[in-house]
Coordinates of C-alpha atoms and ligand atoms in Angstrom, one line a residue:
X178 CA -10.6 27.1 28.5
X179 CA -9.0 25.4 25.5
X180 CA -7.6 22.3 25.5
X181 CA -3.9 22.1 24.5
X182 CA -3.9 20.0 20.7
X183 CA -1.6 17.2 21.3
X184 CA 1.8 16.9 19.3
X185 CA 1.9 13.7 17.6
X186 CA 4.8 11.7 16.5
X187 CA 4.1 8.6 14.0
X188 CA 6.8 6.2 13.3
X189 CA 4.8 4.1 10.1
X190 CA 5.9 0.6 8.3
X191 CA 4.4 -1.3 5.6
X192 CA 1.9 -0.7 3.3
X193 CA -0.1 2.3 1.7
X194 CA -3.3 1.5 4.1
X195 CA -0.7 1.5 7.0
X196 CA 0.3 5.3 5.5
X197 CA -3.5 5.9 5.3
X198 CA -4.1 5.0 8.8
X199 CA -1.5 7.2 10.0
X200 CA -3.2 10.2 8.8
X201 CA -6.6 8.7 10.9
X202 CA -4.5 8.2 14.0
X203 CA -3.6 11.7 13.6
X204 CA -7.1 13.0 12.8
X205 CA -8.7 10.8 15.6
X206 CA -6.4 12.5 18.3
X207 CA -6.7 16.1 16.7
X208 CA -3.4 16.0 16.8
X209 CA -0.4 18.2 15.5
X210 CA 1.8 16.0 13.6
X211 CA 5.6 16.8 14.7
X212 CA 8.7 15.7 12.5
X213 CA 11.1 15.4 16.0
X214 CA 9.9 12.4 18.7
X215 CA 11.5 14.6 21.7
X216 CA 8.4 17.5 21.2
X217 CA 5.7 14.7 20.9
X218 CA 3.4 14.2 23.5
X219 CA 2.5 11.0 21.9
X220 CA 4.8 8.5 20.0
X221 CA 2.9 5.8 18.1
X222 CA 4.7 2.9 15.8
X223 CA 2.0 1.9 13.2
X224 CA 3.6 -1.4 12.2
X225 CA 3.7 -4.0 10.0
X226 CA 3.4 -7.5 10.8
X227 CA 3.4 -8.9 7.2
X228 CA 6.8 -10.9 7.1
X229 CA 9.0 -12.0 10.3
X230 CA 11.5 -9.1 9.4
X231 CA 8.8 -6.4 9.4
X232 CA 7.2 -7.4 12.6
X233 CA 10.8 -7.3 14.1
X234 CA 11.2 -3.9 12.8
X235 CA 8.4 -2.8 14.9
X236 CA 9.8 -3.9 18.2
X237 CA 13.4 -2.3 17.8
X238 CA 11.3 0.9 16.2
X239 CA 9.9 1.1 19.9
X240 CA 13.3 0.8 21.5
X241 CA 14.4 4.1 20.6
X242 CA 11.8 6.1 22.4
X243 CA 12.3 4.6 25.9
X244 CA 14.6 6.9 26.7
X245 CA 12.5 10.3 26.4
X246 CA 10.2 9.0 29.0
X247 CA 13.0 10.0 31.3
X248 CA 13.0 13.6 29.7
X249 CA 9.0 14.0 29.5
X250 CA 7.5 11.6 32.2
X251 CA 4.2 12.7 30.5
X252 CA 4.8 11.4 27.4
X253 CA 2.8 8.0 25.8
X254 CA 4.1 5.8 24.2
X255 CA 1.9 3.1 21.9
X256 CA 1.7 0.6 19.5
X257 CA -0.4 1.0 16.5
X258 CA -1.6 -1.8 13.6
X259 CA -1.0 -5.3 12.3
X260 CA 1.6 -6.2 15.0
X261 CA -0.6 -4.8 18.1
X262 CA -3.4 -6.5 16.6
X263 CA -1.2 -9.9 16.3
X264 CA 0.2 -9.4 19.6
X265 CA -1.9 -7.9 21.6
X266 CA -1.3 -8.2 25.4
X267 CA 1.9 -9.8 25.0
X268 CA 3.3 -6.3 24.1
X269 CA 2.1 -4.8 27.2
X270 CA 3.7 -7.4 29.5
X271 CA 7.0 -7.6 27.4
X272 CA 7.4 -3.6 26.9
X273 CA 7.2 -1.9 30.1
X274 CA 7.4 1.7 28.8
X275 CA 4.7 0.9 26.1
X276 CA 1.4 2.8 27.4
X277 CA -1.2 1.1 24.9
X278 CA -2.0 -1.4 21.8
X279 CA -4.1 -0.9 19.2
X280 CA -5.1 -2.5 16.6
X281 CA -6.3 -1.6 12.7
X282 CA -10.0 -1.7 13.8
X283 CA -9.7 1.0 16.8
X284 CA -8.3 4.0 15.5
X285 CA -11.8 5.4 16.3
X286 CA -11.6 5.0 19.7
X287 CA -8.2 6.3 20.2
X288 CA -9.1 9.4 21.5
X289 CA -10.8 8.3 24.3
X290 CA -7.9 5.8 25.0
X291 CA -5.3 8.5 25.3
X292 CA -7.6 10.8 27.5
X293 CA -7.8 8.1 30.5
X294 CA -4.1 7.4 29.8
X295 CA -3.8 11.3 30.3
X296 CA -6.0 10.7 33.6
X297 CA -4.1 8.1 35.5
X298 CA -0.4 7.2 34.1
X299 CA 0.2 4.6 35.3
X300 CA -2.4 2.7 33.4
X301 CA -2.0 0.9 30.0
X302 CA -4.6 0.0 27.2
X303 CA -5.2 -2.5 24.9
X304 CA -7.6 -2.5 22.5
X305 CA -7.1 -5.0 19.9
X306 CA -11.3 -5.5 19.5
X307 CA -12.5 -7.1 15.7
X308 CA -16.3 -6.7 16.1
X309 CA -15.8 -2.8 15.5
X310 CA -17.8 -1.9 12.6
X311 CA -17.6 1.9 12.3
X312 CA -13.6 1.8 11.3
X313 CA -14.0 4.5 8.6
X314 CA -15.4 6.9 10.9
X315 CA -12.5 9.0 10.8
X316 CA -11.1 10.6 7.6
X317 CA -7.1 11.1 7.4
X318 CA -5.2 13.8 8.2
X319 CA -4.4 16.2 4.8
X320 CA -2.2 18.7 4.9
X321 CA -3.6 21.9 2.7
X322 CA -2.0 21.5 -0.6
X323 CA -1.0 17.8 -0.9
X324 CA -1.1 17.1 -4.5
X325 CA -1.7 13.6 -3.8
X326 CA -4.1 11.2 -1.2
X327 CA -5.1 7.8 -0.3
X328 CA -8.8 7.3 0.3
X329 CA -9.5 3.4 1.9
X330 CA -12.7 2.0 0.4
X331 CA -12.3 -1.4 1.9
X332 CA -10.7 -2.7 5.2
X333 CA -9.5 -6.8 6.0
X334 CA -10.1 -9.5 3.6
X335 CA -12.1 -12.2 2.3
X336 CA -10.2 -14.2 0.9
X337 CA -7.7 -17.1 2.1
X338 CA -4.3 -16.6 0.7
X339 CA -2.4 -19.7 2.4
X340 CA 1.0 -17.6 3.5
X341 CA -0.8 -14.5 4.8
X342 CA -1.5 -13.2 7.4
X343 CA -3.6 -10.0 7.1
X344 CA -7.4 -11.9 7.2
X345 CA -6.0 -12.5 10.8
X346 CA -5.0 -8.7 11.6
X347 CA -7.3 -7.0 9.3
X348 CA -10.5 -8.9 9.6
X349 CA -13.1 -9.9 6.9
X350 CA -13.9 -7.4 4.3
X351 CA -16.0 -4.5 5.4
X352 CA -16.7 -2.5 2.2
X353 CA -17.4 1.1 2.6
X354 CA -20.5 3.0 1.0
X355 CA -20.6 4.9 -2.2
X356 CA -21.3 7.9 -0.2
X357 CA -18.7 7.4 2.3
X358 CA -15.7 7.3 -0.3
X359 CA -17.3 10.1 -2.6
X360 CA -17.6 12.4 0.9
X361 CA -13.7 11.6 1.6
X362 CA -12.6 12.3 -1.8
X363 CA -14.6 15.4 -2.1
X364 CA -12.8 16.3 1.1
X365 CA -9.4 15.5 0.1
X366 CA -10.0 17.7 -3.4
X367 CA -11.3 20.5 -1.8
X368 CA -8.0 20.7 0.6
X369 CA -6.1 20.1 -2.7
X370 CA -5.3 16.7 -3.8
X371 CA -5.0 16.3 -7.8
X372 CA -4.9 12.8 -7.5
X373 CA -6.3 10.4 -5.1
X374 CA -5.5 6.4 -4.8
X375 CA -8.5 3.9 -3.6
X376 CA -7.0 1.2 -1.4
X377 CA -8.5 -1.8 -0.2
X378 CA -6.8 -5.2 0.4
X379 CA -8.1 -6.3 -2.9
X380 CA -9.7 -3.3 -4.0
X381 CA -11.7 -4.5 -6.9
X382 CA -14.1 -6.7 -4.8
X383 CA -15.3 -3.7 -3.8
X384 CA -19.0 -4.2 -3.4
X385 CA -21.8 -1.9 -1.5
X386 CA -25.4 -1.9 -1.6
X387 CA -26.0 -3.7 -5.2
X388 CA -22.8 -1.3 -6.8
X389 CA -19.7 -2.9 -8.0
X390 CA -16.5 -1.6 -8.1
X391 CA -17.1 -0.4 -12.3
X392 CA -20.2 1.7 -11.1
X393 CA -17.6 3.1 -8.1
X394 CA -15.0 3.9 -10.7
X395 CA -17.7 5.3 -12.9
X396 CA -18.9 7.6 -10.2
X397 CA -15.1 8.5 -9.5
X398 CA -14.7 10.1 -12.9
X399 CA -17.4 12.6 -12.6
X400 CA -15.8 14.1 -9.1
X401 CA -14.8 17.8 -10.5
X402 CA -11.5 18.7 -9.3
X403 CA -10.0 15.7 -9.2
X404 CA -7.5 14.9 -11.9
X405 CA -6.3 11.6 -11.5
X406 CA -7.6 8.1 -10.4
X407 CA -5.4 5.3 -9.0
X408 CA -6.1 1.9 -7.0
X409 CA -4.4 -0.5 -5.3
X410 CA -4.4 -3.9 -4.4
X411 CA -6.3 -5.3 -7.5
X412 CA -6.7 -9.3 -6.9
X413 CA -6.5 -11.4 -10.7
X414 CA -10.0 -13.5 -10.0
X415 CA -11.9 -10.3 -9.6
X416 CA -10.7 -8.2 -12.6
X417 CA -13.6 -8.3 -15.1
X418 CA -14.6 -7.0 -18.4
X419 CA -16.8 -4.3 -17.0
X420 CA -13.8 -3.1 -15.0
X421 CA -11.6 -3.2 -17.7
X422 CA -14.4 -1.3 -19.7
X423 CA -14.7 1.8 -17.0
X424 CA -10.6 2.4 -16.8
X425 CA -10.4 2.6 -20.7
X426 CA -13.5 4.3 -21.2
X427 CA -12.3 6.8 -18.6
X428 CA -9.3 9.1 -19.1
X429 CA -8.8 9.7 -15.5
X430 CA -8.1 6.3 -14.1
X431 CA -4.4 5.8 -14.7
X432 CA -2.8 3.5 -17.1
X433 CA -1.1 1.3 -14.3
X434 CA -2.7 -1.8 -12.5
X435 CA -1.0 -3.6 -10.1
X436 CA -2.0 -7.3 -10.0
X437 CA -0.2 -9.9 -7.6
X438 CA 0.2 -12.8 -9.2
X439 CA 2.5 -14.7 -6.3
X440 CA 3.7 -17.6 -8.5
X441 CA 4.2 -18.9 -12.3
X442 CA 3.4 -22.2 -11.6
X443 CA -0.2 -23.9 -11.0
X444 CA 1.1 -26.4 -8.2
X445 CA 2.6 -23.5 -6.3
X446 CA -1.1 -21.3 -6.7
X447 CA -3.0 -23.9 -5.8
X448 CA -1.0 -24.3 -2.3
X449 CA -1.1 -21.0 -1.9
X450 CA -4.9 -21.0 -2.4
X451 CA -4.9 -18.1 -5.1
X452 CA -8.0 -19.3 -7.0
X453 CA -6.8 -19.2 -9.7
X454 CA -4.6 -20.7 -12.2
X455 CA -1.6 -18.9 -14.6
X456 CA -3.5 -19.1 -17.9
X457 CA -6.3 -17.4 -16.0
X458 CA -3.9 -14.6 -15.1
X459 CA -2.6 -14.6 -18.0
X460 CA -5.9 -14.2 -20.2
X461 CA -6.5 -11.3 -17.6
X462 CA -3.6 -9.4 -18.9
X463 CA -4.7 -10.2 -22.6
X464 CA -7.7 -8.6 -22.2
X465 CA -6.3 -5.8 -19.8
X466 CA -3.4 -5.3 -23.0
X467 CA -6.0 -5.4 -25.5
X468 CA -8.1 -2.5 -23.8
X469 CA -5.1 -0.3 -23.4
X470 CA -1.8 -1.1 -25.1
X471 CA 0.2 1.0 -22.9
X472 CA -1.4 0.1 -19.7
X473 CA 1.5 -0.1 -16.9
X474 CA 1.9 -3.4 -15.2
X475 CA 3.2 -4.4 -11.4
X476 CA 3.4 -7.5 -9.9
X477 CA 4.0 -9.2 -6.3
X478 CA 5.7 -12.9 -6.2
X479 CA 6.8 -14.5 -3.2
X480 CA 9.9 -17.3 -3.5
X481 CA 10.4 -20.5 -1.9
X482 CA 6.8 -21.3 -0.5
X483 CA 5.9 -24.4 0.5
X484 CA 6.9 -26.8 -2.1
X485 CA 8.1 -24.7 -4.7
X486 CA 10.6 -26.8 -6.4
X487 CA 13.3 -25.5 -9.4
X488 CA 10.8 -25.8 -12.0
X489 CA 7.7 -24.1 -10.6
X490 CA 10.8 -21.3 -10.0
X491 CA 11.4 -21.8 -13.7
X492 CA 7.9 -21.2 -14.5
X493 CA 7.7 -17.9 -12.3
X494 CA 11.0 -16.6 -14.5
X495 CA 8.9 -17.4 -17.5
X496 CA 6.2 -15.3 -16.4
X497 CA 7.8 -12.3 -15.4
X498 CA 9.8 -13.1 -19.2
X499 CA 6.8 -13.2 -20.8
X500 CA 4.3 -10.3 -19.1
X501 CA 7.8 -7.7 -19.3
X502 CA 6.1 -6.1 -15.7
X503 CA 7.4 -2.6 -15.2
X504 CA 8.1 -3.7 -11.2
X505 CA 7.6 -6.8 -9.4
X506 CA 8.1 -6.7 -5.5
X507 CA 9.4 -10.4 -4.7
X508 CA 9.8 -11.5 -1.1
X509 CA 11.2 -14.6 0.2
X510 CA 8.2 -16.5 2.0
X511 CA 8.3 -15.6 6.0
X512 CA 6.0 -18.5 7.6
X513 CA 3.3 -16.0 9.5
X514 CA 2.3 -17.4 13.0
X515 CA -2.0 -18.7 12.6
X516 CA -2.2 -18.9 8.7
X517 CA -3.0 -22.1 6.8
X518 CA 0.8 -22.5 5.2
X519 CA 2.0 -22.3 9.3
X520 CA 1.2 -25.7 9.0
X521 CA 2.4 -26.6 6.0
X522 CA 5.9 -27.8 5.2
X523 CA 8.4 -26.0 3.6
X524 CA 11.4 -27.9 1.3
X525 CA 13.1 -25.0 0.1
X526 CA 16.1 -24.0 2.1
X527 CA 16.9 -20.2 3.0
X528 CA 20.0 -20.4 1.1
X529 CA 17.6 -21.9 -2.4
X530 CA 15.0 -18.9 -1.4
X531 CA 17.6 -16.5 -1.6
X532 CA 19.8 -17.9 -4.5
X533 CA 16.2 -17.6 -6.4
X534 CA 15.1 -14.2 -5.6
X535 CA 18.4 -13.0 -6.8
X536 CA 17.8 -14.6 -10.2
X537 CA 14.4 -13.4 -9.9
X538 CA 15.3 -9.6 -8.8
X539 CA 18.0 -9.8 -11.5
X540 CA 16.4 -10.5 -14.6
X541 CA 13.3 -8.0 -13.9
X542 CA 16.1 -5.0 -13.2
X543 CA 16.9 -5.7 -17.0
X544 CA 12.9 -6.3 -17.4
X545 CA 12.2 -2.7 -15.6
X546 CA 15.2 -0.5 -17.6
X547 CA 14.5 -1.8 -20.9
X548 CA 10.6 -1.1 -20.5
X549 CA 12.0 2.5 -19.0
X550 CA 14.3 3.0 -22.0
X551 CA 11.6 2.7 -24.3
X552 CA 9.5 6.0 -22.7
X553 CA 13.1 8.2 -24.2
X554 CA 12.2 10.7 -26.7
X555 CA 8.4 10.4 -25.9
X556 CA 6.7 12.8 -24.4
X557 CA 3.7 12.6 -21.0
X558 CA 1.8 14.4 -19.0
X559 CA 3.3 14.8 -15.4
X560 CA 1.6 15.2 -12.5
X561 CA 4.1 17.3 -10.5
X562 CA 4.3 16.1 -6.4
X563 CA 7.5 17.9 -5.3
X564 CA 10.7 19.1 -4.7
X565 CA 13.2 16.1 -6.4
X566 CA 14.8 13.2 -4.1
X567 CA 18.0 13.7 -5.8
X568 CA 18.5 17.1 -6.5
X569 CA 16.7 20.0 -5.0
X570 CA 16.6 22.3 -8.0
X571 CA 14.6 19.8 -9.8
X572 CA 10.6 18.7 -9.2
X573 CA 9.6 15.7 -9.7
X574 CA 6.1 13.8 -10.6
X575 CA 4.8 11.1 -12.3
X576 CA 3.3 9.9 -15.2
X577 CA -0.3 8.2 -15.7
X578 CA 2.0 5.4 -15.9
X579 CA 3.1 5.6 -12.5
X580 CA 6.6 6.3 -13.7
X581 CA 8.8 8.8 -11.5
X582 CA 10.4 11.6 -13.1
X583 CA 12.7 13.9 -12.6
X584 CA 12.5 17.1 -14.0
X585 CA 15.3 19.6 -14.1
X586 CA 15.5 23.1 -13.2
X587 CA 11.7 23.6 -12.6
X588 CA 10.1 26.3 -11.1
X589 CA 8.4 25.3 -7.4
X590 CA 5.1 27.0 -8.1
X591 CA 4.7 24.0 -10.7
X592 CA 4.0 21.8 -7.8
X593 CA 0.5 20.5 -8.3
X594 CA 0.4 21.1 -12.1
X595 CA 0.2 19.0 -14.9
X596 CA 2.9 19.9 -17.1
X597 CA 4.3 18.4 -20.4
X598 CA 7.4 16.4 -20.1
X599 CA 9.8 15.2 -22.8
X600 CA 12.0 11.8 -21.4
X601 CA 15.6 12.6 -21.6
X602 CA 16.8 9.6 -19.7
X603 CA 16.1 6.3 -18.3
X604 CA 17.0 4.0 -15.3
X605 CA 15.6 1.3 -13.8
X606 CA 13.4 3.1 -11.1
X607 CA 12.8 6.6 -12.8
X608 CA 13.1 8.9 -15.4
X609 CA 14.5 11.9 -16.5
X610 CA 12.6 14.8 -18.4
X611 CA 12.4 18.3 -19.6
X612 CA 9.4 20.5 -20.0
X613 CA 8.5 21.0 -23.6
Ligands
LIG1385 N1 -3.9 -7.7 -0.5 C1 -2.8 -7.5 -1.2 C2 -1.6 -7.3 -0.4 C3 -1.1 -8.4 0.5 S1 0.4 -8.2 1.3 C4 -2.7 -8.6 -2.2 O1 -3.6 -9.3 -2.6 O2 -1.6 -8.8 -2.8 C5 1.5 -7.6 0.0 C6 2.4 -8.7 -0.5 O3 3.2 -9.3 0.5 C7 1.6 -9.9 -1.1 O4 1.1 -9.7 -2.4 C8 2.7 -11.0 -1.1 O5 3.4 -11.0 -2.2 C9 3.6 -10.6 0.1 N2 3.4 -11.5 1.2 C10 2.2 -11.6 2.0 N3 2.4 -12.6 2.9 C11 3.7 -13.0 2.8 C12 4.5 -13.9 3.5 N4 4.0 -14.6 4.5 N5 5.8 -14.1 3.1 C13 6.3 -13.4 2.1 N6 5.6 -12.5 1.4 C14 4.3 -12.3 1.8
LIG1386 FE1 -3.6 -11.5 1.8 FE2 -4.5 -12.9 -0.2 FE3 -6.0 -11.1 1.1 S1 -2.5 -11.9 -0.1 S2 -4.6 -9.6 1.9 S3 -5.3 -13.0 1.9 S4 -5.9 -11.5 -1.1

């Protein structure tokens, strides 16, 4: 007899390895992923538990699936990564319709957990384990055709960033082998993805059996079939000159690097326990700049941590004045329940936090459309994802640059080409071309 596949609902939050894991859940549970919650025979939240607000989120997420237990008594219910892990068993006894918790490290042994839950209902799981060592057993779900993928080469994290808390939920590094990643990819491009991104926590610490992460790109740019190379999150101490030298010497790895830098100011770096100091970040950049004049820059900066006073503030406005990034994602600091700045004090006020991030978010909206401006007239090659946001008669893609854009009156069976694009327009998140 076969077994009915299971129809899989996943609510996700948070960040691209959350996204990633998603597609495990689903491939751990063979299941068929369904876009309505009322045909699912399984509702998961993957959450987020990397600010206050986002581990909120996760709880009210849950809220709205209580009621379709009445409708489908069959029907889990679970909780899925950095806020299961954080919480654990507190979920279980503070949720009564949740059926299980599972943390980043498990997704393996999901499977298993939903059959006994399938067995006797009225049992719940938890499985918030961190000594599992085989967490990139499972490869992610891929729908047939996705231009793009994400392919995890690294989970949890070595280093001890004072604010965060993702050591804690993640785990220490695991790095994943050479063979491993280059089995995925080959995977991904055969179902195919164009373009694949590597993630990792800090990606380019990426280390496995006497390789470093330049050998890994190096090997990345033979793969045939795939088109285009992408990685995220790079960390600054760990950016070196042989990295540098494999993404310019190789046309496939995109011009766009996104480097967190968290703070202007050495006071504020140092409390944070970065490890490094500005004119080391910004030396990286030199050197990044000097290899490829149009390489594409992000950034991440968190306000109001610890001590930050107005002028370590000043010296973050500085930075972002002076590097012109095309995005920087800035959060106001959200104290994280076991990490080192938990015990720190804090001196700046909510209402300071917020009156600098607007300042902050402000000037790098000018930042971000005058850099955008500049691509007008200039012509790319776009990687072409799908049918436009905005307007469903246009496609839109992205340059190596990591730059959205729209592109008007485009045929659909471009999707999953490269095609030549002339910018038209600019705003501050995207762009608007015309094939040439
Ligand atoms: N490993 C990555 C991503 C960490 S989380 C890295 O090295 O950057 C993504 C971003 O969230 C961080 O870069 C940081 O800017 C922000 N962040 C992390 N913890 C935070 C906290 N407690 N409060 C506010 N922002 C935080
Ligand atoms: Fe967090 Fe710092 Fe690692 S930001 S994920 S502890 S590099």
């Amino acid at each position: 007899m076969r077994v009915k596949k299971l129809s899989v609902f996943i609510e996700t939050y948070g960040c691209q390895m959350n996204e990633y894991d998603s597609d495990r859940i689903l491939n751990s549970l063979s299941g068929i992923p369904v876009n309505n919650p009322s045909d699912a025979d399984v509702i998961i939240v993957n959450t987020c538990a990397i600010r206050e607000k986002a581990d909120h989120k996760a709880t009210s997420a849950l809220g709205r699936y209580k009621n379709l237990k009445k409708s489908n008594p069959n029907l889990l219910i679970g909780m899925t990564g950095c806020v299961a892990q954080l919480y654990g068993k507190k979920l279980i006894k503070q949720i009564p319709y949740l059926d299980f918790v599972v943390g980043p490290r498990s997704i393996p042994k999901l499977m298993n957990i939903v059959k006994d839950l399938k067995d006797s209902l009225d049992v719940k799981k938890i499985e918030t384990s961190m000594d599992v060592q085989e967490v990139f057993e499972i490869h992610p779900y891929h729908k047939k055709d996705k231009v793009n993928g994400f392919v995890s080469i690294q989970q949890g994290c070595n280093k001890e960033c004072a604010y965060c808390i993702v050591p804690t939920v993640r785990g220490k590094e695991i790095n994943r082998s050479l063979e491993d990643i280059l089995e995925e990819s080959k995977l991904l491009i055969n179902q195919g993805a164009k373009e694949l991104t590597y993630i990792g926590q800090t990606v380019n610490s990426w280390k496995h059996n006497g390789e470093r992460f330049h050998n890994l790109l190096d090997y990345l740019g033979k793969l045939g079939g795939l088109e285009r190379i992408r990685f995220t999150t790079s960390f600054p101490r760990d950016v070196t000159s042989k990295m540098i030298d494999s993404m310019k010497n190789n046309p496939k790895i995109c011009r766009q690097l996104h480097l967190p830098v968290q703070s202007g100011s050495n006071k504020v770096l140092k409390s944070m326990n970065r490890t490094y100091t500005i004119d080391w970040y910004r030396e990286s950049i030199r050197k990044l700049r000097e290899a490829m004049p149009d390489l594409s820059l992000s950034t991440d900066i968190i306000i109001g941590f610890s001590n930050e006073t107005d002028e370590d503030f000043q010296e973050t406005m500085k930075l972002i004045e002076d590097i012109r990034f095309d995005t920087v994602y800035s959060f106001k600091y959200s104290i994280r329940p076991g990490t080192l700045g938990e015990k720190m004090d804090v001196h700046v006020s909510d209402e300071i936090a917020s009156d600098r991030l607007y300042k902050l978010q402000k000037k790098q909206k000018e930042i971000s459309l005058e850099n955008n401006i500049q691509h007008i007239s200039k012509a790319y090659e776009v990687l072409v994802e799908g049918v436009s946001k905005n307007n469903s008669d246009d496609l839109f893609g992205r340059t190596t640059h990591n730059k959205v854009v729209n592109i008007r009156n485009l045929d659909r069976s471009f999707v999953g080409k490269m095609v030549n694009v002339k910018i038209k327009e600019a705003f501050q998140n995207s762009l608007i071309g015309e094939i040439y």
